[in-house]
Amino acid sequence: MTANVSMQIKHGASEKWYRQFWPWFLIVLPGTVVIASIITLVIAIIHSDNLVRDDYYKDGLAINRYLEQDAFASQMQLSAGGQLAGDNIKITLNGTALSEYSHLLLQWQHPTSEELDFQTVLINDGENHYSAQLTQSVTGRWYLTLASFNNNEASDWRLKTEFDTDHTQQFVMDDQANNQGAQTP
């Protein structure tokens, strides 16, 4: 019997390493971690977080300009009421010492995806009524910023609000919305 046992031990010891279980077990564990790390890196590179801005310092320097625009809108007692009807938007601008603007610029900012952001130029229909046809579908929640549209000059004022098309098709923009609504520049 001892001869049989010693033959089995010698036979097991003479097997090549790649036919054994334990070397493969010890290779597969770290190999799995390396493959998972590479997959995680590829996902991180392809789906990078666009909510973080690269030019945050520049945005920080511009905050005073945004605050001046908000204060000027408050001094003029500006307000705007808007209505979305299908792919058409209509806005009525109200305020004291209000100039007749030929165009207004409405910026649509999506809360989570910068790729969905776009701008709409509204044309004056008379008596501070402005309208435009939207170039893309808007559903869900949006941050809206309304300003006068001049080709080479920055706007003196801006109005901001949050707008959720799932709940209503109308919105109001005034200095209260500036203070309580979205605080993104």
XYZ file of C-alpha atoms in Angstrom:
185
model
C 0.000 0.000 0.000
C 2.799 2.393 0.728
C 4.154 1.877 -2.748
C 0.775 2.986 -4.204
C 0.679 6.115 -2.037
C 4.232 7.070 -2.868
C 3.489 6.563 -6.590
C 0.474 8.907 -6.348
C 2.494 11.569 -4.530
C 5.276 11.376 -7.105
C 2.723 11.408 -9.920
C 1.004 14.510 -8.469
C 4.323 16.257 -7.974
C 5.444 15.597 -11.522
C 2.326 17.218 -13.121
C 3.085 20.399 -15.027
C 2.150 23.645 -13.287
C -0.436 24.729 -15.861
C -2.421 21.569 -15.226
C -2.744 22.368 -11.536
C -5.737 24.261 -10.009
C -3.979 26.600 -7.573
C -1.656 28.468 -9.956
C -4.649 29.349 -12.157
C -6.687 30.353 -9.123
C -3.882 32.673 -7.986
C -3.503 34.171 -11.492
C -7.238 34.704 -12.130
C -7.873 36.796 -8.981
C -5.402 39.631 -9.745
C -6.177 39.308 -13.462
C -9.856 39.991 -12.771
C -8.932 43.121 -10.793
C -6.723 44.403 -13.618
C -9.479 43.893 -16.198
C -12.078 45.567 -13.947
C -9.717 48.527 -13.430
C -9.231 48.951 -17.177
C -13.002 48.831 -17.755
C -13.553 51.407 -14.994
C -10.921 53.712 -16.501
C -12.512 53.478 -19.961
C -15.959 54.270 -18.532
C -14.556 57.250 -16.590
C -12.885 58.669 -19.679
C -15.863 58.183 -22.013
C -18.499 59.433 -19.549
C -16.606 62.245 -17.855
C -18.505 64.540 -15.507
C -19.346 67.729 -17.387
C -20.870 69.470 -14.368
C -17.419 70.602 -13.285
C -16.184 73.564 -15.300
C -12.606 73.867 -16.444
C -12.747 77.661 -16.389
C -14.159 78.050 -12.862
C -11.720 80.874 -12.110
C -12.983 82.854 -15.099
C -16.579 82.187 -13.991
C -15.689 83.394 -10.509
C -14.347 86.661 -11.882
C -17.550 87.163 -13.889
C -19.838 86.782 -10.851
C -19.728 90.535 -10.160
C -21.060 91.187 -13.670
C -23.925 88.747 -13.069
C -24.757 90.421 -9.761
C -24.785 93.839 -11.473
C -27.194 92.505 -14.103
C -29.507 91.130 -11.392
C -29.399 94.438 -9.466
C -30.148 96.446 -12.630
C -33.153 94.225 -13.383
C -34.374 94.775 -9.839
C -33.957 98.583 -10.150
C -35.966 98.549 -13.379
C -38.565 96.325 -11.666
C -38.310 93.975 -14.599
C -40.499 90.925 -14.841
C -41.409 88.570 -17.628
C -44.219 86.106 -18.091
C -43.735 83.267 -20.496
C -45.861 80.584 -22.045
C -44.789 77.480 -23.913
C -47.223 76.190 -26.532
C -45.842 73.209 -28.403
C -42.646 74.378 -30.039
C -43.536 78.092 -29.742
C -42.644 80.318 -26.812
C -44.121 83.715 -26.025
C -42.767 86.135 -23.418
C -44.170 89.455 -22.225
C -41.648 91.844 -20.643
C -42.787 94.376 -18.020
C -40.909 97.036 -16.042
C -40.276 100.729 -15.445
C -38.244 102.757 -17.945
C -38.327 99.762 -20.224
C -36.663 100.150 -23.592
C -38.136 98.601 -26.679
C -35.768 95.752 -27.495
C -35.829 94.271 -30.979
C -34.600 90.891 -29.698
C -34.228 89.020 -26.421
C -31.983 86.066 -25.719
C -33.393 83.132 -23.744
C -30.824 80.614 -22.529
C -32.018 77.105 -21.705
C -29.738 75.249 -19.287
C -30.426 71.623 -18.482
C -29.657 70.776 -14.823
C -27.679 67.611 -15.564
C -26.536 67.568 -19.187
C -24.587 70.409 -20.710
C -25.042 68.896 -24.181
C -28.762 69.754 -24.014
C -28.179 73.490 -23.349
C -29.256 75.868 -26.102
C -30.290 79.473 -26.775
C -33.368 80.975 -28.364
C -33.555 84.452 -29.884
C -36.982 86.007 -29.312
C -38.283 88.593 -31.780
C -40.349 91.604 -30.712
C -43.979 91.304 -31.798
C -44.815 94.794 -30.505
C -45.594 96.278 -27.083
C -42.915 94.171 -25.357
C -44.338 90.863 -26.541
C -41.679 88.494 -27.827
C -41.955 85.124 -29.508
C -39.865 82.425 -31.119
C -40.107 78.921 -32.435
C -37.971 76.418 -30.529
C -35.479 74.367 -32.502
C -35.560 71.415 -30.136
C -37.957 69.691 -27.788
C -38.014 70.848 -24.161
C -39.344 68.500 -21.531
C -38.544 68.297 -17.865
C -36.759 70.830 -15.691
C -34.742 73.736 -17.103
C -32.958 76.857 -15.827
C -33.964 79.864 -17.933
C -32.030 83.124 -18.266
C -33.534 86.035 -20.198
C -31.439 89.025 -21.332
C -31.482 91.712 -23.989
C -29.821 90.641 -27.216
C -27.202 92.963 -28.637
C -24.675 91.752 -31.164
C -21.537 93.240 -29.614
C -22.613 94.484 -26.193
C -23.271 92.609 -22.982
C -26.779 92.883 -21.606
C -27.388 95.358 -18.790
C -29.901 93.067 -17.108
C -30.960 89.473 -16.801
C -33.895 87.550 -15.375
C -33.692 83.952 -14.192
C -36.072 81.201 -13.172
C -36.565 77.468 -13.044
C -39.098 75.968 -15.412
C -40.516 72.454 -15.260
C -42.516 71.571 -18.348
C -43.880 68.452 -16.657
C -45.921 70.608 -14.235
C -46.823 73.747 -16.165
C -46.443 75.446 -19.535
C -46.149 78.932 -18.015
C -43.395 80.635 -16.048
C -42.677 83.962 -14.372
C -39.310 85.689 -14.224
C -38.742 88.577 -11.821
C -36.296 89.790 -9.187
C -37.868 87.354 -6.693
C -37.054 84.474 -9.043
C -33.471 85.783 -9.163
C -33.239 85.565 -5.411
C -35.023 82.239 -4.934
C -34.511 80.335 -8.168
C -31.508 78.728 -9.719
C -28.235 80.370 -8.747
C -26.215 79.279 -11.755
C -24.605 82.102 -13.716
